[in-house]
Amino acid sequence: MRKFAIGNWKMNGNIASLKMLGEVQAAQALSGVSVVICPPYPLLHAATLASNGSGVEIGAQSCHHLANGAHTGDVSSDLLADVGARYVIIGHSERRADHHESNSAVCAQFQSAKTAGLTPILCIGETQAERAAGRTIEVISSQLKASLPPQAQAFILAYEPIWAIGTGLIPSLDEIAQVHAFLAHQLAEICGSDSKISVLYGGSVKASNAAQIFALPHVDGALVGGASLAAKDFCPIVTALGHVQ
Ligand code: 13P
C-alpha cells in the first residue's frame, strides 16, 4: 500500500511558512514516501510553484461540490486543480462541526473532487462519547458508507478520532489497530480487494509516537495537524514512515 505523510495546516501559516517546503522536500526524497502539504487556500498557488518538480505534492482542505457559480467565499475543485493542487481533504471533523457538513454534502464534494482529477482524502472519526459507548466501529462504518459515492476508487481514507485531534490524546495502539483492520476489511468489501486504498491515522501524531503507530498493520501513514507546521516536527514523521518495511 502506498504510504502517505500528509500535513493539514488548517487555519495556520503564511507566505513565510512556505520556506519549510525545502526541508520537507529533502526529507521526502530520502524517505521515498508520498508527502502532501495542505495549506490554506490563499497559499495554494505559491505552494504548488514552490514544490514543482519535487516529490512533495499540494492539497487543499475543502472544496465546494459545484464547478462554479454564485457561492461567495467557496472554492471549486476545478479551481484547486487549476492552481496545481492534486489532493483535497473532505469531511474533516472541523468542517463537519463548523460548517455543518453532512455525509451527503461530503459525498457530493468527493464527486466534484474526482471530476476535477483531484484525489480526495476522506476523513471519518468518532467522538469521545461515541467511543465511551462502544459505538466507534458502528459510527465510522456508517460515516464511510454515507460519504462515499457508488464505485468510489482512488482515494485516501483518514481515520481521525475527534477526541484525539489537537488534544495530545491518542487511542491505544491496540485500538488503532482494531479500527484500521476493520476499515481495511470494509474497504475491500465496498471498493474491491484490489482497490489499494491507503488508510491513514490522524490525531495528535508527533515525532515521538509516529514510529509506533506506523508499525501497526493496515496503517499506511498519517494525517498530521499541529506537527506539520514546522519542518523540525514534520520531517521526523516523514522519516519514521520511510523506515516502515
Ligand atoms: P493534530 O495532529 O493537530 O491533532 O490534528 C489532526 C488533524 O485534524 C489532521 O487533519
Short mmCIF file of C-alpha atoms and ligand atoms in Angstrom, two decimals:
data_model
loop_
_atom_site.label_atom_id
_atom_site.label_comp_id
_atom_site.label_asym_id
_atom_site.label_seq_id
_atom_site.Cartn_x
_atom_site.Cartn_y
_atom_site.Cartn_z
CA MET A 1 0.00 0.00 0.00
CA ARG A 2 1.26 3.50 -0.80
CA LYS A 3 2.48 5.33 2.33
CA PHE A 4 1.45 8.96 2.91
CA ALA A 5 2.53 11.65 5.34
CA ILE A 6 0.01 14.46 4.88
CA GLY A 7 0.23 17.82 6.64
CA ASN A 8 -3.03 19.69 7.27
CA TRP A 9 -2.10 23.25 8.20
CA LYS A 10 -5.75 24.13 8.99
CA MET A 11 -6.10 27.93 9.52
CA ASN A 12 -2.38 28.36 10.22
CA GLY A 13 0.70 29.50 8.33
CA ASN A 14 1.51 32.36 5.97
CA ILE A 15 3.72 33.07 2.96
CA ALA A 16 6.85 32.81 5.10
CA SER A 17 5.78 29.32 6.26
CA LEU A 18 6.29 28.01 2.72
CA LYS A 19 10.05 28.20 3.30
CA MET A 20 9.74 24.93 5.23
CA LEU A 21 8.87 23.12 1.99
CA GLY A 22 12.58 22.91 1.13
CA GLU A 23 13.33 20.82 4.23
CA VAL A 24 10.21 18.72 3.72
CA GLN A 25 11.27 18.05 0.11
CA ALA A 26 14.67 16.84 1.34
CA ALA A 27 13.06 14.53 3.94
CA GLN A 28 10.62 13.21 1.31
CA ALA A 29 13.38 12.45 -1.17
CA LEU A 30 15.33 10.46 1.44
CA SER A 31 12.29 8.59 2.79
CA GLY A 32 10.67 7.63 -0.52
CA VAL A 33 7.15 8.03 0.93
CA SER A 34 4.43 10.25 -0.53
CA VAL A 35 4.19 13.65 1.14
CA VAL A 36 1.32 16.10 0.71
CA ILE A 37 1.03 19.54 2.31
CA CYS A 38 -2.43 21.11 2.60
CA PRO A 39 -2.11 24.85 3.35
CA PRO A 40 -4.99 27.36 3.49
CA TYR A 41 -6.47 28.39 0.11
CA PRO A 42 -4.54 31.67 -0.37
CA LEU A 43 -1.21 29.82 -0.14
CA LEU A 44 -2.06 27.04 -2.56
CA HIS A 45 -0.70 28.53 -5.75
CA ALA A 46 2.55 29.69 -4.19
CA ALA A 47 2.88 26.25 -2.58
CA THR A 48 2.40 24.43 -5.89
CA LEU A 49 5.02 26.65 -7.53
CA ALA A 50 7.44 26.12 -4.62
CA SER A 51 7.01 22.34 -4.72
CA ASN A 52 7.02 22.00 -8.51
CA GLY A 53 9.43 19.29 -9.63
CA SER A 54 9.88 17.92 -6.09
CA GLY A 55 8.28 14.84 -4.58
CA VAL A 56 6.08 16.94 -2.31
CA GLU A 57 2.54 17.44 -3.58
CA ILE A 58 -0.02 20.03 -2.54
CA GLY A 59 -3.62 19.59 -1.42
CA ALA A 60 -6.50 21.78 -0.28
CA GLN A 61 -8.53 21.47 2.91
CA SER A 62 -12.03 21.53 1.41
CA CYS A 63 -13.92 22.17 -1.82
CA HIS A 64 -17.39 23.14 -2.97
CA HIS A 65 -19.42 20.45 -4.68
CA LEU A 66 -20.20 22.59 -7.74
CA ALA A 67 -17.79 23.59 -10.53
CA ASN A 68 -18.60 27.34 -10.40
CA GLY A 69 -21.38 29.80 -9.67
CA ALA A 70 -22.73 32.30 -7.17
CA HIS A 71 -21.26 30.86 -3.95
CA THR A 72 -19.47 33.66 -2.18
CA GLY A 73 -16.40 32.53 -0.29
CA ASP A 74 -16.37 28.99 -1.67
CA VAL A 75 -13.76 27.38 -3.92
CA SER A 76 -14.41 24.74 -6.57
CA SER A 77 -12.42 21.57 -7.16
CA ASP A 78 -11.77 22.75 -10.72
CA LEU A 79 -10.03 25.87 -9.45
CA LEU A 80 -8.00 23.83 -6.95
CA ALA A 81 -6.79 21.65 -9.81
CA ASP A 82 -6.12 24.73 -11.95
CA VAL A 83 -3.74 26.20 -9.35
CA GLY A 84 -1.88 22.89 -9.15
CA ALA A 85 -3.41 21.14 -6.14
CA ARG A 86 -3.60 17.36 -6.56
CA TYR A 87 -5.46 16.37 -3.36
CA VAL A 88 -8.30 17.73 -1.26
CA ILE A 89 -9.28 16.87 2.31
CA ILE A 90 -13.02 16.33 2.62
CA GLY A 91 -15.24 15.57 5.59
CA HIS A 92 -12.76 16.76 8.21
CA SER A 93 -14.50 16.80 11.59
CA GLU A 94 -13.80 20.54 11.90
CA ARG A 95 -15.69 21.16 8.62
CA ARG A 96 -18.47 18.80 9.72
CA ALA A 97 -18.77 20.75 13.01
CA ASP A 98 -18.02 24.37 11.97
CA HIS A 99 -19.87 24.28 8.63
CA HIS A 100 -22.49 21.63 9.36
CA GLU A 101 -21.25 19.43 6.50
CA SER A 102 -23.34 16.24 6.37
CA ASN A 103 -22.27 12.89 4.95
CA SER A 104 -24.28 13.63 1.81
CA ALA A 105 -22.54 17.01 1.39
CA VAL A 106 -19.20 15.26 1.82
CA CYS A 107 -20.25 12.69 -0.79
CA ALA A 108 -21.03 15.48 -3.28
CA GLN A 109 -17.63 17.07 -2.59
CA PHE A 110 -15.99 13.70 -3.16
CA GLN A 111 -17.60 13.51 -6.60
CA SER A 112 -16.60 17.05 -7.54
CA ALA A 113 -13.01 16.35 -6.48
CA LYS A 114 -12.86 13.21 -8.61
CA THR A 115 -14.41 15.00 -11.61
CA ALA A 116 -11.69 17.67 -11.33
CA GLY A 117 -8.98 15.00 -11.19
CA LEU A 118 -8.15 15.51 -7.51
CA THR A 119 -7.56 12.70 -5.04
CA PRO A 120 -10.00 13.03 -2.12
CA ILE A 121 -8.66 12.50 1.40
CA LEU A 122 -11.85 11.44 3.19
CA CYS A 123 -11.90 11.88 6.99
CA ILE A 124 -14.04 9.90 9.41
CA GLY A 125 -13.92 9.52 13.19
CA GLU A 126 -15.91 9.12 16.37
CA THR A 127 -16.48 11.48 19.31
CA GLN A 128 -15.32 10.69 22.83
CA ALA A 129 -18.91 9.90 23.86
CA GLU A 130 -19.36 7.51 20.94
CA ARG A 131 -16.14 5.71 21.84
CA ALA A 132 -17.15 5.51 25.51
CA ALA A 133 -20.47 4.00 24.46
CA GLY A 134 -18.64 1.32 22.43
CA ARG A 135 -20.02 2.70 19.17
CA THR A 136 -16.74 3.51 17.35
CA ILE A 137 -16.99 0.85 14.65
CA GLU A 138 -20.68 1.47 14.04
CA VAL A 139 -20.16 5.25 13.73
CA ILE A 140 -17.16 5.17 11.38
CA SER A 141 -18.73 2.45 9.30
CA SER A 142 -21.87 4.45 8.67
CA GLN A 143 -19.88 7.65 8.02
CA LEU A 144 -17.76 5.81 5.46
CA LYS A 145 -20.68 4.25 3.63
CA ALA A 146 -22.67 7.51 3.55
CA SER A 147 -19.72 9.69 2.46
CA LEU A 148 -18.60 7.54 -0.47
CA PRO A 149 -20.29 7.75 -3.86
CA PRO A 150 -21.01 4.49 -5.70
CA GLN A 151 -17.94 2.91 -7.36
CA ALA A 152 -15.54 5.11 -5.42
CA GLN A 153 -11.91 4.33 -6.25
CA ALA A 154 -8.51 6.01 -5.95
CA PHE A 155 -8.95 7.99 -2.76
CA ILE A 156 -7.28 8.14 0.65
CA LEU A 157 -9.13 7.41 3.89
CA ALA A 158 -8.10 9.08 7.16
CA TYR A 159 -9.31 7.73 10.49
CA GLU A 160 -9.29 10.69 12.88
CA PRO A 161 -10.89 10.14 16.31
CA ILE A 162 -12.33 13.58 17.02
CA TRP A 163 -11.23 13.49 20.67
CA ALA A 164 -7.62 12.86 19.61
CA ILE A 165 -7.38 15.93 17.36
CA GLY A 166 -5.19 18.63 18.89
CA THR A 167 -5.53 17.19 22.39
CA GLY A 168 -2.33 15.16 22.80
CA LEU A 169 -4.54 12.10 23.46
CA ILE A 170 -4.40 9.09 21.17
CA PRO A 171 -6.20 5.76 21.25
CA SER A 172 -4.10 2.82 22.45
CA LEU A 173 -2.10 1.06 19.75
CA ASP A 174 -4.50 -1.89 20.04
CA GLU A 175 -7.47 0.40 19.49
CA ILE A 176 -5.88 1.99 16.40
CA ALA A 177 -5.00 -1.46 15.03
CA GLN A 178 -8.54 -2.69 15.60
CA VAL A 179 -10.13 0.22 13.71
CA HIS A 180 -7.65 0.03 10.83
CA ALA A 181 -8.17 -3.72 10.45
CA PHE A 182 -11.91 -3.10 10.32
CA LEU A 183 -11.51 -0.31 7.73
CA ALA A 184 -9.23 -2.41 5.51
CA HIS A 185 -11.85 -5.15 5.57
CA GLN A 186 -14.70 -2.75 4.87
CA LEU A 187 -12.85 -1.02 2.02
CA ALA A 188 -12.19 -4.40 0.42
CA GLU A 189 -15.93 -5.09 0.61
CA ILE A 190 -17.01 -1.70 -0.74
CA CYS A 191 -14.30 -1.00 -3.31
CA GLY A 192 -12.91 -4.46 -4.08
CA SER A 193 -9.99 -6.36 -2.64
CA ASP A 194 -7.52 -4.97 -5.20
CA SER A 195 -8.56 -1.32 -4.67
CA LYS A 196 -5.39 -0.38 -2.73
CA ILE A 197 -6.87 2.48 -0.68
CA SER A 198 -4.32 3.85 1.80
CA VAL A 199 -5.76 4.32 5.30
CA LEU A 200 -4.07 6.98 7.43
CA TYR A 201 -4.33 7.62 11.16
CA GLY A 202 -4.80 11.24 12.31
CA GLY A 203 -5.00 12.84 15.76
CA SER A 204 -2.03 14.06 17.84
CA VAL A 205 0.59 12.33 15.68
CA LYS A 206 4.04 13.58 16.71
CA ALA A 207 7.64 12.58 16.08
CA SER A 208 7.56 10.82 19.46
CA ASN A 209 4.64 8.47 18.67
CA ALA A 210 4.77 8.19 14.85
CA ALA A 211 7.05 5.13 14.58
CA GLN A 212 4.85 3.03 16.89
CA ILE A 213 1.70 3.99 15.03
CA PHE A 214 3.26 3.37 11.61
CA ALA A 215 4.39 -0.10 12.68
CA LEU A 216 0.75 -1.21 13.10
CA PRO A 217 -0.80 -3.36 10.37
CA HIS A 218 -3.15 -1.51 7.97
CA VAL A 219 -1.78 1.92 8.99
CA ASP A 220 -0.47 3.47 5.77
CA GLY A 221 0.69 6.80 7.18
CA ALA A 222 -0.69 9.83 8.96
CA LEU A 223 -2.74 12.97 8.54
CA VAL A 224 -0.90 15.46 10.73
CA GLY A 225 -2.19 18.80 12.04
CA GLY A 226 -0.11 20.72 14.58
CA ALA A 227 3.10 18.79 13.98
CA SER A 228 3.00 19.61 10.24
CA LEU A 229 3.52 23.34 10.79
CA ALA A 230 7.28 23.27 11.35
CA ALA A 231 9.90 21.25 9.47
CA LYS A 232 11.58 20.21 12.73
CA ASP A 233 8.36 18.46 13.81
CA PHE A 234 7.12 17.16 10.46
CA CYS A 235 10.33 15.88 8.85
CA PRO A 236 10.96 13.23 11.56
CA ILE A 237 7.42 11.92 10.95
CA VAL A 238 8.18 11.63 7.21
CA THR A 239 11.45 9.87 8.06
CA ALA A 240 9.72 7.47 10.50
CA LEU A 241 7.23 6.49 7.80
CA GLY A 242 10.12 5.80 5.42
CA HIS A 243 11.56 3.33 7.93
CA VAL A 244 8.47 1.11 7.91
CA GLN A 245 9.03 -2.04 5.86
P1 13P B 1 -3.47 17.25 15.19
O1 13P B 1 -2.33 16.48 14.55
O2 13P B 1 -3.12 18.67 15.49
O3 13P B 1 -4.07 16.51 16.33
O4 13P B 1 -4.62 17.35 14.05
C1 13P B 1 -5.03 16.20 13.40
C2 13P B 1 -5.90 16.61 12.28
O5 13P B 1 -7.01 17.03 12.48
C3 13P B 1 -5.35 16.49 10.91
O6 13P B 1 -6.35 16.65 9.96
#
